[in-house]
Structures are given as C-alpha cells and as structure tokens.
C-alpha cells in the first residue's frame, strides 16, 4: 500500500516528537512511524533532565550561567570533537526549546530544583516531574493527539526511497510482514536514535563493547537510521565514540536513576571500602575507574542528609523495591550494617566516611577535589547499592548541517533528508555530558521539523 504525507518522521523519541509537532504547526501534514509497539525510545527511560543555560530556575536561585559557558563545557567535555557551530546552536536554542516544552507541550519541570551533571561548571539542568522522560513523552503524546498527528507503531522503516535525481521522496516500511510506502512531498526526518542496543554494530567500531556489557538502551535502538542513510552515501562522524553509563544495574544493565544521589554528594567506594574517583567526573572516566575495581563493581553510598536533597529513594520507589528484593540495594541504620551486607572492608569504609565528613565540614575534598562539594554522612538511614557501567549513548552518527540536512560523502546535502537526535553525530564529541541529550534532541528536532516543513 501507499500513503502520502508532506513530512514523514521515523522514530518516536524526543527528537521525533519535537520534529513532528513543529512540522505540523508549520502547516505540514505529518506522520510518525515507530517500529516498536510503544512510543518513546530511549527518551522514555532517561532521567529526562535538560541543560538550559540561563533558565528560569537558575535565575530564581541566583545561579550565574551563560551560553558561552555552556558551549565551553560541552566542547571541553567532548574533547573538542563536537562541531562548534552546532554546539553554538544547541546552546542558543536551549532556552526557547525549554520554554516551548514548558508552555506549549506542558512539561512539568520542578520549579526550585536543578541538577549538576559531571563536566558542567554550574547547576543548569531542569528536572521533569518524577525525574523521568515519561513526563515529557506522555505530554508529547497528548499534544500529538490534540494536533491529530498519526503515529503508526509496529511499523519499521526499511529503506529510503529516492527519485531519479537522488532526492529522498519517501520511506519503505514494513508492518506485519507487509510493505507500506510512505511518500513525503517535503521531506523525511530520521529520528531513529543511536545504536547502543546493536551489539554487532557497536563492536564494529569498539570491539571491547561486546556481549559482556549490558545496555541502558531500549530494544529498538539499533542504528537503523544510520544504516539506511549510509546506503545513500551519507557521511558519518565519530562512530567509535560510544559512552558507557557508569552507574547501572549489575544484572539488567538498566540505568540506575536512584543512584542520581551521586549528583548530591553520594560516594562511590570499592570492595576495599575506599573512594577511587571523583564522583562528578566524566562518565567515561568513572566507567573506566569502576572497571578497574574488584569485580568491576562500585558501591554507591549516601545518608539522610543527601537523601533529603536528592529525594531519589522517595521518587524511585519501584526501583528501590526491585533492587532490594534482588539483594542489590539496602537501607540501614548504620554504615557498618551496609558494609556487612556487601562484604566491604568495614574498618576502611568507616575511616573513609570519617574523612569525607571532615572534608565536608572543611568545604574541601582533599582526596578527589569533588567539584560539587562533599556532604556529610552522619544521619541515618543510610543507603547503598552495587552498580557497574553499561553501554549508554552513541555520540557518533550522521553528519548534519545547521539546517539539519543529512550530508553525503561528497559534502553536499542529500535533498529531502533531515536528521535529529542521537542518530546524528554533531554535538557531543567523544563524550556526551549528562543532560545534554534532551537539549540536543529538542533543539534539533524542532529545527528539523521547521526545515522539512519549509522544504
Ligand atoms: P532520540 O533520543 O534521538 O529521540 P530515541 O531513542 O528516544 O531517540 O527514539 C528513537 C526511536 O526510533 C525509538 O522509539 C525506536 O524504536 C525508533 N526506531 C528505531 N529504528 C526505527 C525504524 N527502522 N523504524 C521505525 N522506528 C525506528
């Protein structure tokens, strides 16, 4: 069968929704196709925090920030392999994108809380309600309903259709074994995410990241958009930059949101009861440091003072219940009790916590120079969970220009083909900073929607 639209969006993560809604508002007739039975992709299962320099919560808290500082942090965090021009757009468009999410999509952001992820000079990440991407994916769903944008699930894009001049005019997709041709008079937008769940593809670029690693990714994140575009000689960039997330569940590989207490001062210790890395270091640095410890595991430890600020156990109740049931996380009245549960050197751990309490009071971490400042661990209850790194984000991907057009090997844009989100490889360089993906997919998703509709 054949279907006709102005714009066809492939993928229903944050990039796809941002693109589809924007294209629709610009007057285009839009469809979203999604290969999984449900929408959301990785965007659904993230913590959902979004870096926005100069945001309203920063203003209210008197936190100074600027577009320049965000650009600097982002480029430095990615070892200067990100594209400066695209990072500039990311930074400049972050606030309008966040205001759009807040005022038009009705994403409920916490009004008085911010996150400071590793590599960021200041607290600048807005936090959606309940600290998960579910808040904004559910609001995106409501908006697509309101705008009557059809979402065709269980529909897998297989190949891009070109006319005789090479212009992309549609997508060949498969649903229940049947082929459907989606024709797009204005453009096709690739928003298919990265390739973290595709072991064959990721080991082609980084052999070490084989089956031993779990992944935080949704099942559908298999690099399809990159593969389809490469058939049209699209250019890729930075493909071997694959990020592991340092703190994931040791059995499932799923990202640990409850361990976001780390951003509020939770410690990382090893079996010997010692800290071994600055807890706010970059993800790659922490991941490597953990893999160098006994059993390639780390233990995340915090007490009531930190929990009062982070509220992670309160917010992620289901995660706690599951980890606790499986013996991967405990709550106790003393740190000694936690050390016993996990077989950690008790004396060394108590000595370590003693030093941390002292550093917290002095306001200077003499061991690892913790950039957020250490907090005391004096008040019960105390919490500890065991964690390890797993494959999280693929920084590399398609080369796009400032109009989100997909660029071919010859340096020219492929007519009619746009891309946004993790499928692209422009902004994060060798290492994506926490909270930058949501900014990236919203900013460039909106831009792709605008550009395709105007094409
Ligand atoms: P981003 O963060 O860039 O928006 P996500 O991972 O959140 O990316 O979303 C990507 C979505 O694209 C997922 O829901 C995934 O299932 C979907 N997807 C991936 N490949 C295809 C494909 N070939 N056809 C349709 N949908 C796809």
CSV table of C-alpha atoms and ligand atoms in Angstrom, one decimal:
chain,number,residue,atom,x,y,z
A,1,UNK,CA,0.0,0.0,0.0
A,2,UNK,CA,0.9,3.6,-0.4
A,3,UNK,CA,0.5,6.6,1.9
A,4,UNK,CA,1.1,10.3,1.1
A,5,UNK,CA,2.3,12.9,3.6
A,6,UNK,CA,4.3,16.2,3.5
A,7,UNK,CA,6.7,15.0,6.1
A,8,UNK,CA,7.5,11.5,7.4
A,9,UNK,CA,9.2,11.3,10.8
A,10,UNK,CA,10.9,7.9,11.6
A,11,UNK,CA,11.1,7.3,15.3
A,12,UNK,CA,9.0,8.4,18.2
A,13,UNK,CA,11.6,9.5,20.8
A,14,UNK,CA,12.1,13.1,21.9
A,15,UNK,CA,13.6,14.1,18.6
A,16,UNK,CA,10.8,12.6,16.5
A,17,UNK,CA,8.0,14.1,18.6
A,18,UNK,CA,9.7,17.6,18.6
A,19,UNK,CA,10.1,17.4,14.9
A,20,UNK,CA,6.6,16.1,14.1
A,21,UNK,CA,4.8,18.6,16.3
A,22,UNK,CA,6.9,21.5,14.9
A,23,UNK,CA,6.3,20.5,11.3
A,24,UNK,CA,2.6,20.1,11.9
A,25,UNK,CA,2.5,23.6,13.5
A,26,UNK,CA,4.2,24.9,10.4
A,27,UNK,CA,1.4,23.6,8.3
A,28,UNK,CA,2.7,20.2,7.1
A,29,UNK,CA,0.7,17.0,7.0
A,30,UNK,CA,2.9,14.7,9.2
A,31,UNK,CA,3.1,11.1,10.2
A,32,UNK,CA,5.3,9.4,12.8
A,33,UNK,CA,6.3,5.8,12.2
A,34,UNK,CA,7.7,3.7,15.1
A,35,UNK,CA,8.9,0.2,14.9
A,36,UNK,CA,8.2,-0.8,18.5
A,37,UNK,CA,4.6,-1.4,19.8
A,38,UNK,CA,5.0,1.6,22.1
A,39,UNK,CA,6.4,5.1,21.7
A,40,UNK,CA,9.3,6.8,23.4
A,41,UNK,CA,12.5,5.0,22.7
A,42,UNK,CA,15.4,5.9,24.9
A,43,UNK,CA,13.8,9.2,25.6
A,44,UNK,CA,11.2,7.5,27.7
A,45,UNK,CA,13.6,5.8,30.0
A,46,UNK,CA,16.1,8.6,30.7
A,47,UNK,CA,16.0,10.7,33.8
A,48,UNK,CA,14.8,13.4,31.5
A,49,UNK,CA,17.0,16.3,32.8
A,50,UNK,CA,17.7,19.1,30.3
A,51,UNK,CA,20.6,21.5,30.4
A,52,UNK,CA,19.5,25.0,29.7
A,53,UNK,CA,21.9,27.9,30.3
A,54,UNK,CA,20.1,31.0,31.7
A,55,UNK,CA,17.0,29.1,32.7
A,56,UNK,CA,14.3,30.4,35.0
A,57,UNK,CA,15.2,28.2,37.9
A,58,UNK,CA,18.8,29.4,37.8
A,59,UNK,CA,17.5,33.0,37.7
A,60,UNK,CA,15.4,32.4,40.8
A,61,UNK,CA,18.3,30.8,42.6
A,62,UNK,CA,20.8,33.4,41.6
A,63,UNK,CA,23.0,31.0,39.6
A,64,UNK,CA,25.1,32.7,37.0
A,65,UNK,CA,25.4,31.0,33.7
A,66,UNK,CA,25.8,31.8,30.1
A,67,UNK,CA,25.5,30.5,26.6
A,68,UNK,CA,29.3,30.8,26.3
A,69,UNK,CA,30.0,28.8,29.4
A,70,UNK,CA,27.6,26.0,28.3
A,71,UNK,CA,29.4,25.9,24.9
A,72,UNK,CA,32.8,25.8,26.6
A,73,UNK,CA,31.7,22.9,29.0
A,74,UNK,CA,30.1,20.9,26.2
A,75,UNK,CA,33.1,21.2,23.8
A,76,UNK,CA,35.6,20.5,26.5
A,77,UNK,CA,33.6,17.6,27.8
A,78,UNK,CA,33.7,16.0,24.3
A,79,UNK,CA,37.4,16.5,23.9
A,80,UNK,CA,36.7,19.3,21.3
A,81,UNK,CA,35.4,16.7,18.8
A,82,UNK,CA,31.9,18.3,18.8
A,83,UNK,CA,31.1,20.7,16.0
A,84,UNK,CA,31.5,24.2,17.4
A,85,UNK,CA,28.8,25.7,15.1
A,86,UNK,CA,26.2,23.0,16.1
A,87,UNK,CA,27.1,23.3,19.8
A,88,UNK,CA,26.5,27.1,19.5
A,89,UNK,CA,23.0,26.4,18.1
A,90,UNK,CA,22.4,23.9,20.9
A,91,UNK,CA,23.3,26.5,23.5
A,92,UNK,CA,21.4,29.4,21.9
A,93,UNK,CA,18.3,27.4,21.2
A,94,UNK,CA,18.2,25.6,24.6
A,95,UNK,CA,16.1,28.2,26.4
A,96,UNK,CA,13.5,28.7,23.7
A,97,UNK,CA,13.2,24.9,23.4
A,98,UNK,CA,12.7,24.6,27.1
A,99,UNK,CA,10.1,27.3,27.2
A,100,UNK,CA,8.3,25.6,24.4
A,101,UNK,CA,8.4,22.3,26.3
A,102,UNK,CA,7.1,24.1,29.4
A,103,UNK,CA,4.5,26.4,27.9
A,104,UNK,CA,3.3,24.6,24.8
A,105,UNK,CA,3.9,20.9,25.5
A,106,UNK,CA,3.1,21.5,29.2
A,107,UNK,CA,6.1,19.5,30.5
A,108,UNK,CA,6.0,19.9,34.3
A,109,UNK,CA,9.5,20.9,35.4
A,110,UNK,CA,10.4,21.2,39.1
A,111,UNK,CA,10.3,24.9,39.9
A,112,UNK,CA,13.1,25.1,42.5
A,113,UNK,CA,15.5,22.2,41.8
A,114,UNK,CA,18.3,21.7,39.3
A,115,UNK,CA,20.8,19.0,38.6
A,116,UNK,CA,24.5,19.5,38.0
A,117,UNK,CA,25.9,16.6,36.0
A,118,UNK,CA,29.5,15.8,35.6
A,119,UNK,CA,31.5,18.2,33.4
A,120,UNK,CA,29.2,21.1,33.9
A,121,UNK,CA,30.5,24.2,35.7
A,122,UNK,CA,27.2,25.1,37.3
A,123,UNK,CA,23.8,23.6,38.1
A,124,UNK,CA,21.9,24.1,34.8
A,125,UNK,CA,19.7,21.0,34.2
A,126,UNK,CA,16.0,21.4,34.6
A,127,UNK,CA,14.3,18.3,36.1
A,128,UNK,CA,10.9,17.0,34.8
A,129,UNK,CA,8.4,15.8,37.2
A,130,UNK,CA,9.3,12.4,38.8
A,131,UNK,CA,12.8,12.7,37.2
A,132,UNK,CA,11.9,10.6,34.2
A,133,UNK,CA,11.4,11.0,30.4
A,134,UNK,CA,7.9,9.6,30.9
A,135,UNK,CA,6.8,13.1,31.9
A,136,UNK,CA,7.6,14.6,28.6
A,137,UNK,CA,6.8,11.6,26.4
A,138,UNK,CA,3.3,11.5,27.9
A,139,UNK,CA,2.9,15.2,27.3
A,140,UNK,CA,4.1,14.8,23.7
A,141,UNK,CA,1.5,12.1,23.2
A,142,UNK,CA,-1.2,14.4,24.5
A,143,UNK,CA,-0.1,17.1,22.0
A,144,UNK,CA,0.1,14.8,19.0
A,145,UNK,CA,-3.4,13.6,19.9
A,146,UNK,CA,-4.6,17.2,20.1
A,147,UNK,CA,-3.0,18.0,16.8
A,148,UNK,CA,-4.2,14.7,15.2
A,149,UNK,CA,-0.7,13.6,14.2
A,150,UNK,CA,-1.0,9.9,13.4
A,151,UNK,CA,1.6,7.6,15.0
A,152,UNK,CA,2.0,4.3,13.2
A,153,UNK,CA,3.5,1.8,15.7
A,154,UNK,CA,4.9,-1.6,14.9
A,155,UNK,CA,6.0,-0.1,11.6
A,156,UNK,CA,9.7,-0.5,10.8
A,157,UNK,CA,11.4,1.8,8.3
A,158,UNK,CA,13.5,-0.4,6.0
A,159,UNK,CA,14.8,1.9,3.2
A,160,UNK,CA,14.7,5.4,1.9
A,161,UNK,CA,13.0,6.0,-1.4
A,162,UNK,CA,14.8,8.3,-3.9
A,163,UNK,CA,13.7,9.8,-7.2
A,164,UNK,CA,15.9,9.8,-10.3
A,165,UNK,CA,17.7,12.9,-9.1
A,166,UNK,CA,18.6,11.3,-5.8
A,167,UNK,CA,16.1,13.4,-3.8
A,168,UNK,CA,14.6,11.4,-0.9
A,169,UNK,CA,10.8,11.2,-1.5
A,170,UNK,CA,9.7,8.6,1.0
A,171,UNK,CA,10.3,5.6,3.1
A,172,UNK,CA,9.7,1.9,2.6
A,173,UNK,CA,8.4,0.4,5.8
A,174,UNK,CA,7.2,-2.9,7.0
A,175,UNK,CA,4.2,-3.7,9.2
A,176,UNK,CA,3.2,-7.3,10.0
A,177,UNK,CA,5.2,-8.6,7.1
A,178,UNK,CA,3.6,-6.2,4.6
A,179,UNK,CA,5.3,-3.4,2.8
A,180,UNK,CA,4.0,0.1,3.1
A,181,UNK,CA,5.4,3.0,1.0
A,182,UNK,CA,5.2,6.3,2.8
A,183,UNK,CA,5.7,9.1,0.4
A,184,UNK,CA,6.9,12.5,1.7
A,185,UNK,CA,6.5,15.5,-0.6
A,186,UNK,CA,8.6,17.8,1.6
A,187,UNK,CA,11.0,15.6,3.5
A,188,UNK,CA,11.9,12.6,5.6
A,189,UNK,CA,13.2,13.1,9.1
A,190,UNK,CA,15.4,10.4,10.6
A,191,UNK,CA,14.9,10.4,14.4
A,192,UNK,CA,15.7,6.7,15.0
A,193,UNK,CA,18.1,7.2,17.9
A,194,UNK,CA,21.6,5.6,18.2
A,195,UNK,CA,22.9,2.1,18.0
A,196,UNK,CA,23.7,1.2,21.6
A,197,UNK,CA,21.5,-1.9,21.6
A,198,UNK,CA,23.1,-3.3,18.4
A,199,UNK,CA,26.0,-5.4,19.6
A,200,UNK,CA,27.2,-6.3,16.1
A,201,UNK,CA,27.3,-2.6,15.0
A,202,UNK,CA,28.9,-1.3,18.2
A,203,UNK,CA,31.6,-3.9,18.2
A,204,UNK,CA,32.4,-3.0,14.6
A,205,UNK,CA,33.5,0.4,16.0
A,206,UNK,CA,34.6,-0.6,19.5
A,207,UNK,CA,35.5,-4.3,19.8
A,208,UNK,CA,35.6,-4.1,23.6
A,209,UNK,CA,31.9,-3.4,23.9
A,210,UNK,CA,30.7,-6.9,23.2
A,211,UNK,CA,28.0,-9.0,25.0
A,212,UNK,CA,29.7,-8.7,28.3
A,213,UNK,CA,28.3,-5.3,28.5
A,214,UNK,CA,24.6,-4.7,29.1
A,215,UNK,CA,22.9,-1.6,27.7
A,216,UNK,CA,20.7,1.0,29.1
A,217,UNK,CA,19.0,1.3,25.7
A,218,UNK,CA,15.5,0.5,24.6
A,219,UNK,CA,15.4,-2.6,22.4
A,220,UNK,CA,14.7,-0.7,19.2
A,221,UNK,CA,17.9,1.4,19.3
A,222,UNK,CA,19.8,-0.5,16.6
A,223,UNK,CA,21.2,2.2,14.3
A,224,UNK,CA,18.6,1.7,11.5
A,225,UNK,CA,18.7,5.4,10.5
A,226,UNK,CA,22.4,5.4,10.1
A,227,UNK,CA,22.3,2.2,8.0
A,228,UNK,CA,19.5,3.5,5.8
A,229,UNK,CA,21.3,6.8,5.2
A,230,UNK,CA,24.6,5.2,4.6
A,231,UNK,CA,23.0,3.3,1.6
A,232,UNK,CA,22.6,6.8,0.2
A,233,UNK,CA,26.3,7.6,0.9
A,234,UNK,CA,25.6,9.7,3.9
A,235,UNK,CA,28.6,10.7,5.8
A,236,UNK,CA,29.1,9.7,9.5
A,237,UNK,CA,31.3,11.2,12.2
A,238,UNK,CA,32.8,10.0,15.4
A,239,UNK,CA,31.3,6.5,15.2
A,240,UNK,CA,33.7,5.0,17.7
A,241,UNK,CA,32.7,7.3,20.5
A,242,UNK,CA,30.4,5.2,22.5
A,243,UNK,CA,29.6,6.1,26.0
A,244,UNK,CA,29.1,3.8,28.9
A,245,UNK,CA,27.0,5.0,31.8
A,246,UNK,CA,28.9,4.3,34.9
A,247,UNK,CA,26.1,3.5,37.3
A,248,UNK,CA,23.8,0.8,36.0
A,249,UNK,CA,22.2,-2.3,37.5
A,250,UNK,CA,24.6,-5.2,37.7
A,251,UNK,CA,22.0,-7.7,36.3
A,252,UNK,CA,19.9,-5.9,33.7
A,253,UNK,CA,22.3,-3.2,32.6
A,254,UNK,CA,19.5,-0.6,33.0
A,255,UNK,CA,20.5,2.8,34.1
A,256,UNK,CA,20.2,3.4,37.8
A,257,UNK,CA,18.1,6.5,38.5
A,258,UNK,CA,18.1,6.0,42.2
A,259,UNK,CA,21.9,6.5,42.2
A,260,UNK,CA,21.4,10.0,41.0
A,261,UNK,CA,22.1,10.7,44.7
A,262,UNK,CA,25.6,10.9,43.3
A,263,UNK,CA,24.9,14.4,42.0
A,264,UNK,CA,24.0,15.5,45.5
A,265,UNK,CA,27.1,14.0,47.2
A,266,UNK,CA,26.7,10.2,47.3
A,267,UNK,CA,30.1,8.5,47.4
A,268,UNK,CA,31.5,5.8,45.2
A,269,UNK,CA,33.5,3.2,47.0
A,270,UNK,CA,35.1,-0.2,46.2
A,271,UNK,CA,35.1,-3.5,48.0
A,272,UNK,CA,38.2,-2.3,50.0
A,273,UNK,CA,36.0,0.5,51.4
A,274,UNK,CA,37.8,3.3,49.6
A,275,UNK,CA,36.8,6.0,47.2
A,276,UNK,CA,38.6,5.7,43.8
A,277,UNK,CA,37.4,8.5,41.6
A,278,UNK,CA,35.8,12.0,41.8
A,279,UNK,CA,32.1,11.2,41.9
A,280,UNK,CA,31.3,14.1,39.4
A,281,UNK,CA,34.0,13.1,36.9
A,282,UNK,CA,33.0,12.4,33.3
A,283,UNK,CA,31.1,9.2,32.6
A,284,UNK,CA,34.0,7.6,30.6
A,285,UNK,CA,36.4,8.4,33.4
A,286,UNK,CA,34.2,6.9,36.1
A,287,UNK,CA,33.2,3.9,34.0
A,288,UNK,CA,36.9,3.0,33.4
A,289,UNK,CA,37.7,3.6,37.0
A,290,UNK,CA,34.9,1.2,38.1
A,291,UNK,CA,36.1,-1.5,35.6
A,292,UNK,CA,39.5,-1.3,37.3
A,293,UNK,CA,38.0,-2.2,40.7
A,294,UNK,CA,37.4,-5.7,42.3
A,295,UNK,CA,34.6,-7.5,40.5
A,296,UNK,CA,34.4,-4.5,38.1
A,297,UNK,CA,31.8,-3.0,40.5
A,298,UNK,CA,31.2,0.1,42.6
A,299,UNK,CA,29.1,0.8,45.7
A,300,UNK,CA,27.1,3.9,45.9
A,301,UNK,CA,26.7,5.2,49.5
A,302,UNK,CA,24.7,8.0,50.9
A,303,UNK,CA,22.8,9.0,54.1
A,304,UNK,CA,19.8,11.0,55.1
A,305,UNK,CA,21.4,14.5,54.6
A,306,UNK,CA,22.0,13.7,50.9
A,307,UNK,CA,18.6,11.9,50.5
A,308,UNK,CA,16.8,15.0,51.9
A,309,UNK,CA,18.3,17.0,49.0
A,310,UNK,CA,18.2,14.3,46.3
A,311,UNK,CA,14.9,12.7,47.2
A,312,UNK,CA,15.8,9.7,45.0
A,313,UNK,CA,14.6,6.9,47.2
A,314,UNK,CA,11.3,8.8,47.7
A,315,UNK,CA,10.9,9.3,43.9
A,316,UNK,CA,12.2,6.0,42.6
A,317,UNK,CA,10.2,3.7,44.9
A,318,UNK,CA,9.8,0.8,42.5
A,319,UNK,CA,13.5,0.8,41.6
A,320,UNK,CA,14.3,0.6,45.3
A,321,UNK,CA,11.9,-2.3,45.9
A,322,UNK,CA,13.2,-4.3,43.0
A,323,UNK,CA,16.9,-3.8,43.8
A,324,UNK,CA,16.2,-4.5,47.5
A,325,UNK,CA,14.4,-7.7,46.6
A,326,UNK,CA,17.3,-8.9,44.5
A,327,UNK,CA,19.9,-8.0,47.1
A,328,UNK,CA,21.5,-5.2,45.1
A,329,UNK,CA,20.4,-2.3,47.4
A,330,UNK,CA,19.9,-1.9,51.1
A,331,UNK,CA,18.7,0.7,53.6
A,332,UNK,CA,20.1,0.5,57.1
A,333,UNK,CA,20.6,2.4,60.3
A,334,UNK,CA,24.3,2.2,60.2
A,335,UNK,CA,27.0,2.2,57.6
A,336,UNK,CA,28.6,-0.9,59.2
A,337,UNK,CA,25.5,-2.9,58.5
A,338,UNK,CA,25.7,-1.9,54.8
A,339,UNK,CA,29.3,-2.9,54.7
A,340,UNK,CA,28.4,-6.3,56.1
A,341,UNK,CA,25.6,-6.8,53.5
A,342,UNK,CA,28.0,-6.3,50.6
A,343,UNK,CA,31.2,-7.8,52.2
A,344,UNK,CA,33.0,-4.5,52.1
A,345,UNK,CA,36.0,-3.8,54.3
A,346,UNK,CA,34.2,-2.2,57.3
A,347,UNK,CA,37.1,-0.5,59.0
A,348,UNK,CA,38.4,1.0,55.9
A,349,UNK,CA,34.9,2.2,54.9
A,350,UNK,CA,34.3,3.8,58.3
A,351,UNK,CA,37.7,5.6,58.1
A,352,UNK,CA,36.8,6.7,54.6
A,353,UNK,CA,33.4,8.1,55.7
A,354,UNK,CA,35.1,9.8,58.6
A,355,UNK,CA,37.5,11.6,56.2
A,356,UNK,CA,34.6,12.6,53.9
A,357,UNK,CA,32.7,14.1,56.9
A,358,UNK,CA,35.7,16.1,57.8
A,359,UNK,CA,36.2,17.3,54.2
A,360,UNK,CA,32.5,18.2,54.0
A,361,UNK,CA,32.9,20.4,57.1
A,362,UNK,CA,36.1,22.0,55.8
A,363,UNK,CA,34.5,22.6,52.5
A,364,UNK,CA,37.4,21.0,50.6
A,365,UNK,CA,37.7,17.4,49.4
A,366,UNK,CA,41.4,16.7,50.0
A,367,UNK,CA,41.2,13.3,48.2
A,368,UNK,CA,39.5,13.8,44.9
A,369,UNK,CA,38.6,17.5,44.8
A,370,UNK,CA,34.8,16.8,44.4
A,371,UNK,CA,33.6,19.8,42.3
A,372,UNK,CA,30.1,19.9,43.9
A,373,UNK,CA,31.5,19.8,47.4
A,374,UNK,CA,31.1,16.8,49.7
A,375,UNK,CA,28.2,16.3,52.1
A,376,UNK,CA,28.3,14.7,55.4
A,377,UNK,CA,27.1,11.1,56.0
A,378,UNK,CA,26.1,11.3,59.6
A,379,UNK,CA,22.4,10.8,59.8
A,380,UNK,CA,20.6,7.5,59.3
A,381,UNK,CA,19.1,6.0,57.3
A,382,UNK,CA,22.0,5.1,55.1
A,383,UNK,CA,21.7,3.6,51.6
A,384,UNK,CA,24.0,1.5,49.5
A,385,UNK,CA,23.7,-0.1,46.1
A,386,UNK,CA,26.0,-2.0,43.8
A,387,UNK,CA,26.5,-0.8,40.2
A,388,UNK,CA,28.6,-1.2,37.1
A,389,UNK,CA,28.8,0.5,33.7
A,390,UNK,CA,26.9,-0.4,30.6
A,391,UNK,CA,26.6,0.9,27.1
A,392,UNK,CA,24.5,4.1,27.1
A,393,UNK,CA,24.9,6.6,24.3
A,394,UNK,CA,26.4,6.6,20.9
A,395,UNK,CA,27.9,10.0,20.3
A,396,UNK,CA,28.7,9.4,16.7
A,397,UNK,CA,26.2,9.3,13.8
A,398,UNK,CA,25.2,11.1,10.7
A,399,UNK,CA,26.7,14.4,9.7
A,400,UNK,CA,24.1,17.1,9.5
A,401,UNK,CA,24.4,20.8,8.7
A,402,UNK,CA,22.9,23.8,10.6
A,403,UNK,CA,19.6,23.2,8.7
A,404,UNK,CA,19.6,19.5,10.0
A,405,UNK,CA,20.1,18.3,6.4
A,406,UNK,CA,21.9,15.0,6.1
A,407,UNK,CA,25.3,15.4,4.4
A,408,UNK,CA,26.7,13.0,1.8
A,409,UNK,CA,30.3,11.8,1.4
A,410,UNK,CA,30.7,14.5,-1.3
A,411,UNK,CA,29.9,17.2,1.2
A,412,UNK,CA,26.5,18.1,-0.4
A,413,UNK,CA,23.2,17.7,1.5
A,414,UNK,CA,21.0,14.8,0.4
A,415,UNK,CA,17.9,16.5,-0.8
A,416,UNK,CA,14.8,15.8,1.2
A,417,UNK,CA,16.6,14.0,4.1
A,418,UNK,CA,16.8,15.5,7.6
A,419,UNK,CA,18.0,14.1,10.9
A,420,UNK,CA,17.9,15.0,14.5
A,421,UNK,CA,18.7,13.4,17.9
A,422,UNK,CA,21.0,10.5,18.7
A,423,UNK,CA,21.1,9.4,15.1
A,424,UNK,CA,23.3,12.4,14.4
A,425,UNK,CA,26.9,12.8,15.5
A,426,UNK,CA,27.4,16.5,15.7
A,427,UNK,CA,27.3,18.0,19.2
A,428,UNK,CA,28.7,15.6,21.9
A,429,UNK,CA,32.2,14.9,20.5
A,430,UNK,CA,33.9,12.0,22.2
A,431,UNK,CA,31.7,12.2,25.3
A,432,UNK,CA,28.2,13.4,25.9
A,433,UNK,CA,27.7,15.4,29.1
A,434,UNK,CA,24.7,14.4,31.3
A,435,UNK,CA,21.6,16.3,30.5
A,436,UNK,CA,22.8,17.3,27.0
A,437,UNK,CA,20.9,14.7,25.0
A,438,UNK,CA,17.5,16.1,25.9
A,439,UNK,CA,18.6,19.6,24.9
A,440,UNK,CA,20.1,18.2,21.7
A,441,UNK,CA,17.0,16.2,20.6
A,442,UNK,CA,14.6,19.0,21.4
A,443,UNK,CA,16.6,21.8,19.8
A,444,UNK,CA,17.5,19.9,16.6
A,445,UNK,CA,14.2,18.0,16.5
A,446,UNK,CA,12.3,21.3,16.4
A,447,UNK,CA,14.8,22.7,13.8
A,448,UNK,CA,14.3,19.6,11.6
A,449,UNK,CA,10.6,19.9,11.8
A,450,UNK,CA,10.7,23.5,10.7
A,451,UNK,CA,13.2,22.9,7.9
A,452,UNK,CA,11.3,19.9,6.5
A,453,UNK,CA,8.0,21.7,6.6
A,454,UNK,CA,9.5,24.7,4.8
A,455,UNK,CA,11.3,22.5,2.2
B,1,LIG,P1,16.1,10.3,20.2
B,1,LIG,O1,16.6,10.5,21.7
B,1,LIG,O2,17.2,10.7,19.3
B,1,LIG,O3,14.8,10.9,20.0
B,1,LIG,P2,15.1,7.7,20.9
B,1,LIG,O4,16.0,6.6,21.3
B,1,LIG,O5,14.4,8.4,22.1
B,1,LIG,O6,16.0,8.7,20.1
B,1,LIG,O7,14.0,7.3,19.9
B,1,LIG,C1,14.2,6.6,18.7
B,1,LIG,C2,13.0,5.8,18.3
B,1,LIG,O8,13.1,5.4,17.0
B,1,LIG,C3,12.7,4.6,19.1
B,1,LIG,O9,11.4,4.6,19.6
B,1,LIG,C4,13.0,3.4,18.2
B,1,LIG,O10,12.2,2.3,18.4
B,1,LIG,C5,12.6,4.1,16.8
B,1,LIG,N1,13.2,3.4,15.6
B,1,LIG,C6,14.5,3.0,15.5
B,1,LIG,N2,14.6,2.4,14.3
B,1,LIG,C7,13.4,2.5,13.6
B,1,LIG,C8,13.0,2.1,12.3
B,1,LIG,N3,13.7,1.5,11.5
B,1,LIG,N4,11.7,2.3,12.0
B,1,LIG,C9,10.8,3.0,12.9
B,1,LIG,N5,11.2,3.4,14.1
B,1,LIG,C10,12.5,3.2,14.5
